[in-house]
Amino acid sequence: GGRYIFDGFPRGVDALDGLDRIMGGSVRTKLAISLECSDDVLDERFTARSQANGNNDTETFRRRVNYSKQAFAPVLAMCEDEGVLRRIDGNQGIEEVYECVHEVLQHE
């Protein structure tokens, strides 16, 4: 069996169950990383990005963030129960977050 990284997947328990069915139960989650960031920092980053690219639809952005939090919560809870969830402080700068992710990947 190979090793795979899924970025932003599964977004819900149904998707996780679907992957398990498709793969015939042969996939085991060894690690899940959650980059966690406060709403204030997310808003700051969105504002900075929107100034650069002209996309300033704040309401749509906030709806997507809220949807993601709700959709991912059961998956994160399952991963936490299985002992495979690693939470990383996404409020840090890019380099610090990279180093934290790298550290987790090196030790798993």
mmCIF file of C-alpha atoms in Angstrom:
data_model
loop_
_atom_site.group_PDB
_atom_site.id
_atom_site.type_symbol
_atom_site.label_atom_id
_atom_site.label_comp_id
_atom_site.label_asym_id
_atom_site.label_seq_id
_atom_site.Cartn_x
_atom_site.Cartn_y
_atom_site.Cartn_z
ATOM 1 C CA GLY A 1 0.000 0.000 0.000
ATOM 2 C CA GLY A 2 1.046 3.509 -0.801
ATOM 3 C CA ARG A 3 0.986 6.606 1.311
ATOM 4 C CA TYR A 4 -1.296 9.473 0.372
ATOM 5 C CA ILE A 5 -2.006 12.994 1.507
ATOM 6 C CA PHE A 6 -5.542 14.324 1.151
ATOM 7 C CA ASP A 7 -5.724 18.103 1.509
ATOM 8 C CA GLY A 8 -9.125 19.272 2.744
ATOM 9 C CA PHE A 9 -10.656 15.816 2.486
ATOM 10 C CA PRO A 10 -12.803 14.358 3.835
ATOM 11 C CA ARG A 11 -15.053 17.294 4.560
ATOM 12 C CA GLY A 12 -17.604 15.153 6.314
ATOM 13 C CA VAL A 13 -18.202 11.727 7.775
ATOM 14 C CA ASP A 14 -20.117 10.671 4.633
ATOM 15 C CA ALA A 15 -17.062 11.357 2.476
ATOM 16 C CA LEU A 16 -14.862 9.425 4.891
ATOM 17 C CA ASP A 17 -17.269 6.482 4.789
ATOM 18 C CA GLY A 18 -17.390 6.700 0.980
ATOM 19 C CA LEU A 19 -13.603 6.560 0.745
ATOM 20 C CA ASP A 20 -13.594 3.527 3.009
ATOM 21 C CA ARG A 21 -16.189 1.790 0.788
ATOM 22 C CA ILE A 22 -14.339 2.623 -2.427
ATOM 23 C CA MET A 23 -11.055 1.386 -1.037
ATOM 24 C CA GLY A 24 -12.623 -1.771 0.379
ATOM 25 C CA GLY A 25 -11.613 -0.938 3.927
ATOM 26 C CA SER A 26 -7.929 -1.002 3.015
ATOM 27 C CA VAL A 27 -7.207 2.635 3.905
ATOM 28 C CA ARG A 28 -6.206 3.527 7.428
ATOM 29 C CA THR A 29 -5.813 7.099 8.585
ATOM 30 C CA LYS A 30 -2.441 7.404 10.274
ATOM 31 C CA LEU A 31 -2.410 11.153 10.713
ATOM 32 C CA ALA A 32 -4.746 14.121 10.438
ATOM 33 C CA ILE A 33 -3.450 17.681 10.734
ATOM 34 C CA SER A 34 -5.754 20.546 11.595
ATOM 35 C CA LEU A 35 -4.411 24.052 11.010
ATOM 36 C CA GLU A 36 -6.414 26.083 13.499
ATOM 37 C CA CYS A 37 -6.752 29.818 13.206
ATOM 38 C CA SER A 38 -8.842 32.415 15.031
ATOM 39 C CA ASP A 39 -11.640 34.178 13.164
ATOM 40 C CA ASP A 40 -9.849 37.508 13.664
ATOM 41 C CA VAL A 41 -6.686 36.255 11.984
ATOM 42 C CA LEU A 42 -8.712 34.660 9.175
ATOM 43 C CA ASP A 43 -10.466 37.989 8.598
ATOM 44 C CA GLU A 44 -7.139 39.847 8.547
ATOM 45 C CA ARG A 45 -5.669 37.401 6.054
ATOM 46 C CA PHE A 46 -8.765 37.495 3.855
ATOM 47 C CA THR A 47 -8.718 41.298 3.856
ATOM 48 C CA ALA A 48 -5.041 41.371 2.876
ATOM 49 C CA ARG A 49 -5.595 38.805 0.127
ATOM 50 C CA SER A 50 -8.711 40.529 -1.172
ATOM 51 C CA GLN A 51 -6.835 43.814 -1.531
ATOM 52 C CA ALA A 52 -4.254 42.018 -3.634
ATOM 53 C CA ASN A 53 -6.682 40.206 -5.945
ATOM 54 C CA GLY A 54 -9.814 42.371 -5.832
ATOM 55 C CA ASN A 55 -12.055 39.682 -4.331
ATOM 56 C CA ASN A 56 -13.661 41.295 -1.295
ATOM 57 C CA ASP A 57 -16.806 39.201 -0.846
ATOM 58 C CA THR A 58 -16.493 39.006 2.944
ATOM 59 C CA GLU A 59 -19.923 37.461 3.493
ATOM 60 C CA THR A 60 -19.221 34.553 1.153
ATOM 61 C CA PHE A 61 -15.849 34.024 2.818
ATOM 62 C CA ARG A 62 -17.411 33.941 6.302
ATOM 63 C CA ARG A 63 -20.140 31.521 5.158
ATOM 64 C CA ARG A 64 -17.469 29.197 3.753
ATOM 65 C CA VAL A 65 -15.469 29.351 6.988
ATOM 66 C CA ASN A 66 -18.548 28.589 9.097
ATOM 67 C CA TYR A 67 -19.606 25.755 6.790
ATOM 68 C CA SER A 68 -16.114 24.258 6.937
ATOM 69 C CA LYS A 69 -16.022 24.398 10.724
ATOM 70 C CA GLN A 70 -19.353 22.586 10.956
ATOM 71 C CA ALA A 71 -18.531 20.027 8.263
ATOM 72 C CA PHE A 72 -15.072 19.180 9.585
ATOM 73 C CA ALA A 73 -16.035 19.012 13.290
ATOM 74 C CA PRO A 74 -17.282 15.383 13.244
ATOM 75 C CA VAL A 75 -14.282 14.247 11.179
ATOM 76 C CA LEU A 76 -11.873 15.980 13.557
ATOM 77 C CA ALA A 77 -13.669 14.409 16.521
ATOM 78 C CA MET A 78 -13.318 10.950 14.954
ATOM 79 C CA CYS A 79 -9.629 11.537 14.282
ATOM 80 C CA GLU A 80 -9.128 12.778 17.830
ATOM 81 C CA ASP A 81 -10.892 9.698 19.226
ATOM 82 C CA GLU A 82 -8.586 7.511 17.121
ATOM 83 C CA GLY A 83 -5.522 9.377 18.392
ATOM 84 C CA VAL A 84 -4.364 10.512 14.951
ATOM 85 C CA LEU A 85 -5.245 14.216 15.107
ATOM 86 C CA ARG A 86 -2.488 16.807 15.448
ATOM 87 C CA ARG A 87 -3.583 20.406 15.891
ATOM 88 C CA ILE A 88 -1.308 23.204 14.716
ATOM 89 C CA ASP A 89 -1.637 26.870 15.615
ATOM 90 C CA GLY A 90 -2.409 28.509 12.283
ATOM 91 C CA ASN A 91 -2.249 31.976 13.829
ATOM 92 C CA GLN A 92 1.519 31.854 13.437
ATOM 93 C CA GLY A 93 3.396 33.077 10.393
ATOM 94 C CA ILE A 94 3.839 30.965 7.270
ATOM 95 C CA GLU A 95 7.344 29.791 8.189
ATOM 96 C CA GLU A 96 6.314 28.809 11.720
ATOM 97 C CA VAL A 97 3.300 26.857 10.487
ATOM 98 C CA TYR A 98 5.490 25.131 7.886
ATOM 99 C CA GLU A 99 7.993 24.143 10.569
ATOM 100 C CA CYS A 100 5.230 22.743 12.791
ATOM 101 C CA VAL A 101 3.747 20.694 9.937
ATOM 102 C CA HIS A 102 7.209 19.479 8.931
ATOM 103 C CA GLU A 103 7.931 18.440 12.520
ATOM 104 C CA VAL A 104 4.673 16.477 12.766
ATOM 105 C CA LEU A 105 5.320 14.729 9.442
ATOM 106 C CA GLN A 106 8.868 13.814 10.465
ATOM 107 C CA HIS A 107 7.670 12.078 13.605
ATOM 108 C CA GLU A 108 4.746 10.140 12.189
#
